[in-house]
Amino acid sequence: MTQADIAIVGAGIAGASLAAMIGDRARVVLIEAESHPGYHATGRSAAFWSESYGGPWVQPLTTASQPWLDVHGFLHPRGCIHIADAQGQPALDALAAEMADCGVAHAWLDRSALEGAIPGLRPEFTAGLTEPTCRDIDVSGLHGDFLARARRAGAILLTDAEVTDVARTEGGWRIGTRAGQVSARLLVNAAGAWANRIAALAGASAVDIQPYRRTIAQLTTDPAMASAMPLVMDALGRFYFKPEAGGRLWLSPHDETPVEPHDVAPEELDVAIAIDRFEHVVDWRVIRRERAWAGLRSFAPDRLPVYGFDGRAPGFFWFAGQGGFGIQTAPAAAMLAAAILLGEALPEPVAGIDPARYSPMRFG
């Protein structure tokens, strides 16, 4: 029996960041179903940090995370241009208004400026909006750093430890896993796409965290994508692409296909759709598809994260539903969740963020 104050189910970016931010203020055990943490979602990210991504209620978490990520060297210059054709112009206008309301830096680009920034851009894309604060993020380095911090603080990591059963005890919880039993006063559900399953085993509220498949392909093109080019995002969410090492390109059709939680793989149709859309954006030639992969993005019904104690199962804490923004918000989200979990005041970086907007109690 492994004993702890807090058992965290899931050692991806959510569970690892929370364990790191708890530090040595509680005994923590991380319970990971896979042999390597971060296998399903964290390790398959498109690896960019964008203040506008996720909408106005996610943006405060993203913005509050930037200083921590910068100080520790996990952000690198990239920039982003949101583009629109005539059909996408209303969406681009709405994005500009949202960015202005949230204080996210942005500027309009006319067709001439777009041609200079994105060579070969097809003429139907006539409007652009820059997001200069957009960065690349070192996902692997960040995740590894959180795990290392948690380990130095005394956290125990159990791998190959899929949860098989959960039971209430007089002092908290008993969690059965394939790596043995765990006893803890508090149970944190940071299981990502598997969050519903953990909640059901514990008799917690049915929040309905839905996993979605997201596809990315790595391509070589003619011309090769310049390393200094920005991330390019479609205002209507039909695609995004960005440079990768060696002149390669990462391309996504921005797909969101609801799936059951599993070791998801890319569908050939989604890759073909991505390439077709790309070839209708720029006049570049795709020479080779080098590889493709898919990851899971999990959302609550209102697409906001779920942080807080469950209203039905005492001592059960939600840290899930972080969609595609879990990595870029990780430091601030974990600071906020750790404070709630330990009954402490919110630390200064997140003191102005109202945790009630993310509470599972909002679902009744």
Tab-separated table of C-alpha atoms in Angstrom, residues 79-259:
chain	number	residue	atom	x	y	z
A	79	GLY	CA	4.594	35.032	-33.807
A	80	CYS	CA	1.259	34.188	-35.368
A	81	ILE	CA	-0.837	35.481	-38.235
A	82	HIS	CA	-4.551	34.763	-38.313
A	83	ILE	CA	-5.765	34.918	-41.923
A	84	ALA	CA	-9.170	35.134	-43.532
A	85	ASP	CA	-10.835	34.975	-46.910
A	86	ALA	CA	-14.188	36.671	-47.520
A	87	GLN	CA	-16.024	33.888	-45.709
A	88	GLY	CA	-13.760	34.183	-42.687
A	89	GLN	CA	-13.712	37.975	-42.408
A	90	PRO	CA	-16.511	38.161	-39.774
A	91	ALA	CA	-14.663	35.623	-37.631
A	92	LEU	CA	-11.446	37.617	-37.946
A	93	ASP	CA	-13.276	40.808	-36.956
A	94	ALA	CA	-14.716	39.021	-33.908
A	95	LEU	CA	-11.258	37.733	-32.948
A	96	ALA	CA	-9.796	41.247	-33.181
A	97	ALA	CA	-12.539	42.593	-30.911
A	98	GLU	CA	-11.964	39.767	-28.423
A	99	MET	CA	-8.215	40.374	-28.391
A	100	ALA	CA	-8.770	44.074	-27.810
A	101	ASP	CA	-11.096	43.366	-24.877
A	102	CYS	CA	-8.565	40.969	-23.318
A	103	GLY	CA	-5.553	43.231	-23.903
A	104	VAL	CA	-3.832	40.759	-26.245
A	105	ALA	CA	-1.395	42.519	-28.590
A	106	HIS	CA	-2.473	42.432	-32.234
A	107	ALA	CA	-2.338	44.427	-35.466
A	108	TRP	CA	-4.086	44.308	-38.830
A	109	LEU	CA	-2.244	43.330	-42.010
A	110	ASP	CA	-3.403	44.304	-45.469
A	111	ARG	CA	-2.916	42.127	-48.536
A	112	SER	CA	0.492	43.596	-49.329
A	113	ALA	CA	1.792	42.883	-45.812
A	114	LEU	CA	0.362	39.371	-45.931
A	115	GLU	CA	2.220	38.619	-49.178
A	116	GLY	CA	5.473	39.685	-47.552
A	117	ALA	CA	4.875	37.559	-44.455
A	118	ILE	CA	3.481	34.444	-46.182
A	119	PRO	CA	5.029	34.043	-49.649
A	120	GLY	CA	2.734	32.369	-52.153
A	121	LEU	CA	-0.465	33.127	-50.228
A	122	ARG	CA	-3.426	32.745	-52.572
A	123	PRO	CA	-5.263	35.946	-53.495
A	124	GLU	CA	-8.564	35.059	-51.832
A	125	PHE	CA	-6.922	35.564	-48.409
A	126	THR	CA	-7.083	39.323	-48.170
A	127	ALA	CA	-6.994	40.063	-44.430
A	128	GLY	CA	-4.658	39.157	-41.606
A	129	LEU	CA	-4.266	39.777	-37.907
A	130	THR	CA	-0.904	39.456	-36.179
A	131	GLU	CA	-0.454	38.060	-32.686
A	132	PRO	CA	3.182	38.971	-31.995
A	133	THR	CA	3.286	37.440	-28.499
A	134	CYS	CA	2.700	33.921	-29.862
A	135	ARG	CA	5.637	31.630	-29.042
A	136	ASP	CA	6.859	28.102	-29.534
A	137	ILE	CA	6.791	26.129	-26.296
A	138	ASP	CA	9.192	23.361	-25.280
A	139	VAL	CA	6.542	20.827	-24.264
A	140	SER	CA	8.882	17.946	-23.509
A	141	GLY	CA	11.202	20.162	-21.487
A	142	LEU	CA	8.309	21.689	-19.545
A	143	HIS	CA	6.719	18.341	-18.737
A	144	GLY	CA	10.059	16.893	-17.689
A	145	ASP	CA	10.753	19.912	-15.503
A	146	PHE	CA	7.439	19.526	-13.677
A	147	LEU	CA	8.091	15.828	-13.073
A	148	ALA	CA	11.589	16.604	-11.785
A	149	ARG	CA	10.282	19.293	-9.417
A	150	ALA	CA	7.639	16.915	-8.109
A	151	ARG	CA	10.218	14.172	-7.594
A	152	ARG	CA	12.594	16.510	-5.728
A	153	ALA	CA	9.714	17.503	-3.442
A	154	GLY	CA	9.159	13.844	-2.557
A	155	ALA	CA	6.346	12.877	-4.911
A	156	ILE	CA	6.132	9.199	-5.876
A	157	LEU	CA	5.435	8.275	-9.510
A	158	LEU	CA	3.717	4.962	-10.227
A	159	THR	CA	3.766	3.910	-13.888
A	160	ASP	CA	1.964	1.014	-15.589
A	161	ALA	CA	-0.601	1.742	-12.886
A	162	GLU	CA	-3.988	1.846	-14.610
A	163	VAL	CA	-6.708	2.485	-12.014
A	164	THR	CA	-8.940	-0.561	-11.597
A	165	ASP	CA	-11.158	0.463	-8.675
A	166	VAL	CA	-11.743	3.347	-6.284
A	167	ALA	CA	-13.367	3.136	-2.853
A	168	ARG	CA	-14.170	5.548	-0.050
A	169	THR	CA	-12.485	4.899	3.282
A	170	GLU	CA	-12.851	6.494	6.676
A	171	GLY	CA	-9.742	8.589	6.054
A	172	GLY	CA	-10.242	9.335	2.357
A	173	TRP	CA	-9.690	7.025	-0.626
A	174	ARG	CA	-8.315	3.649	-1.542
A	175	ILE	CA	-7.290	3.433	-5.190
A	176	GLY	CA	-6.626	0.051	-6.736
A	177	THR	CA	-4.118	0.070	-9.598
A	178	ARG	CA	-2.235	-2.514	-11.648
A	179	ALA	CA	0.872	-1.462	-9.718
A	180	GLY	CA	-0.689	-1.946	-6.282
A	181	GLN	CA	-2.938	-0.132	-3.827
A	182	VAL	CA	-2.787	3.556	-2.976
A	183	SER	CA	-4.285	5.220	0.081
A	184	ALA	CA	-4.811	8.985	0.146
A	185	ARG	CA	-6.866	11.629	1.896
A	186	LEU	CA	-7.626	13.498	-1.349
A	187	LEU	CA	-8.050	12.150	-4.886
A	188	VAL	CA	-7.296	14.379	-7.896
A	189	ASN	CA	-8.768	13.516	-11.284
A	190	ALA	CA	-6.116	14.667	-13.779
A	191	ALA	CA	-6.797	11.754	-16.115
A	192	GLY	CA	-7.424	13.815	-19.261
A	193	ALA	CA	-9.469	11.835	-21.773
A	194	TRP	CA	-10.108	9.200	-19.089
A	195	ALA	CA	-11.525	11.698	-16.562
A	196	ASN	CA	-15.094	10.423	-16.912
A	197	ARG	CA	-13.992	6.887	-16.088
A	198	ILE	CA	-12.165	7.946	-12.917
A	199	ALA	CA	-15.143	10.058	-11.813
A	200	ALA	CA	-17.520	7.134	-12.331
A	201	LEU	CA	-15.292	4.766	-10.336
A	202	ALA	CA	-15.257	7.276	-7.472
A	203	GLY	CA	-18.995	8.000	-7.585
A	204	ALA	CA	-18.334	11.645	-8.414
A	205	SER	CA	-20.475	14.014	-10.471
A	206	ALA	CA	-20.930	13.343	-14.187
A	207	VAL	CA	-19.239	16.392	-15.725
A	208	ASP	CA	-18.944	14.736	-19.174
A	209	ILE	CA	-15.399	15.392	-20.341
A	210	GLN	CA	-15.412	14.577	-24.089
A	211	PRO	CA	-12.185	13.577	-25.868
A	212	TYR	CA	-11.650	14.731	-29.465
A	213	ARG	CA	-9.092	13.579	-32.008
A	214	ARG	CA	-6.703	16.212	-33.413
A	215	THR	CA	-4.443	15.381	-36.394
A	216	ILE	CA	-1.004	16.776	-37.303
A	217	ALA	CA	1.116	15.904	-40.345
A	218	GLN	CA	4.779	16.697	-40.916
A	219	LEU	CA	5.508	17.642	-44.529
A	220	THR	CA	8.345	18.743	-46.758
A	221	THR	CA	7.363	21.378	-49.301
A	222	ASP	CA	8.713	23.317	-52.237
A	223	PRO	CA	9.658	25.962	-51.288
A	224	ALA	CA	10.797	24.756	-47.869
A	225	MET	CA	9.143	26.620	-45.030
A	226	ALA	CA	11.465	29.305	-43.654
A	227	SER	CA	12.291	28.796	-39.984
A	228	ALA	CA	11.390	32.410	-39.162
A	229	MET	CA	7.857	32.199	-40.555
A	230	PRO	CA	5.032	32.634	-38.049
A	231	LEU	CA	2.360	30.174	-37.089
A	232	VAL	CA	-0.487	30.638	-39.593
A	233	MET	CA	-4.050	30.063	-38.372
A	234	ASP	CA	-7.296	30.234	-40.300
A	235	ALA	CA	-9.917	32.505	-38.711
A	236	LEU	CA	-12.599	29.871	-39.340
A	237	GLY	CA	-10.552	27.101	-37.757
A	238	ARG	CA	-10.053	25.066	-40.939
A	239	PHE	CA	-6.270	24.678	-40.632
A	240	TYR	CA	-3.080	25.867	-39.020
A	241	PHE	CA	0.548	25.324	-39.947
A	242	LYS	CA	3.964	26.281	-38.559
A	243	PRO	CA	7.665	25.736	-39.345
A	244	GLU	CA	9.590	22.873	-37.835
A	245	ALA	CA	13.286	21.996	-37.864
A	246	GLY	CA	14.987	21.381	-41.203
A	247	GLY	CA	12.517	23.401	-43.282
A	248	ARG	CA	9.690	21.013	-42.482
A	249	LEU	CA	6.111	22.036	-41.856
A	250	TRP	CA	3.594	20.925	-39.237
A	251	LEU	CA	0.049	21.062	-40.583
A	252	SER	CA	-3.314	20.362	-38.946
A	253	PRO	CA	-6.829	20.420	-40.419
A	254	HIS	CA	-7.939	21.688	-36.989
A	255	ASP	CA	-10.132	18.602	-36.712
A	256	GLU	CA	-12.171	17.785	-33.622
A	257	THR	CA	-13.664	14.318	-33.971
A	258	PRO	CA	-15.353	12.988	-30.819
A	259	VAL	CA	-13.877	9.620	-29.836
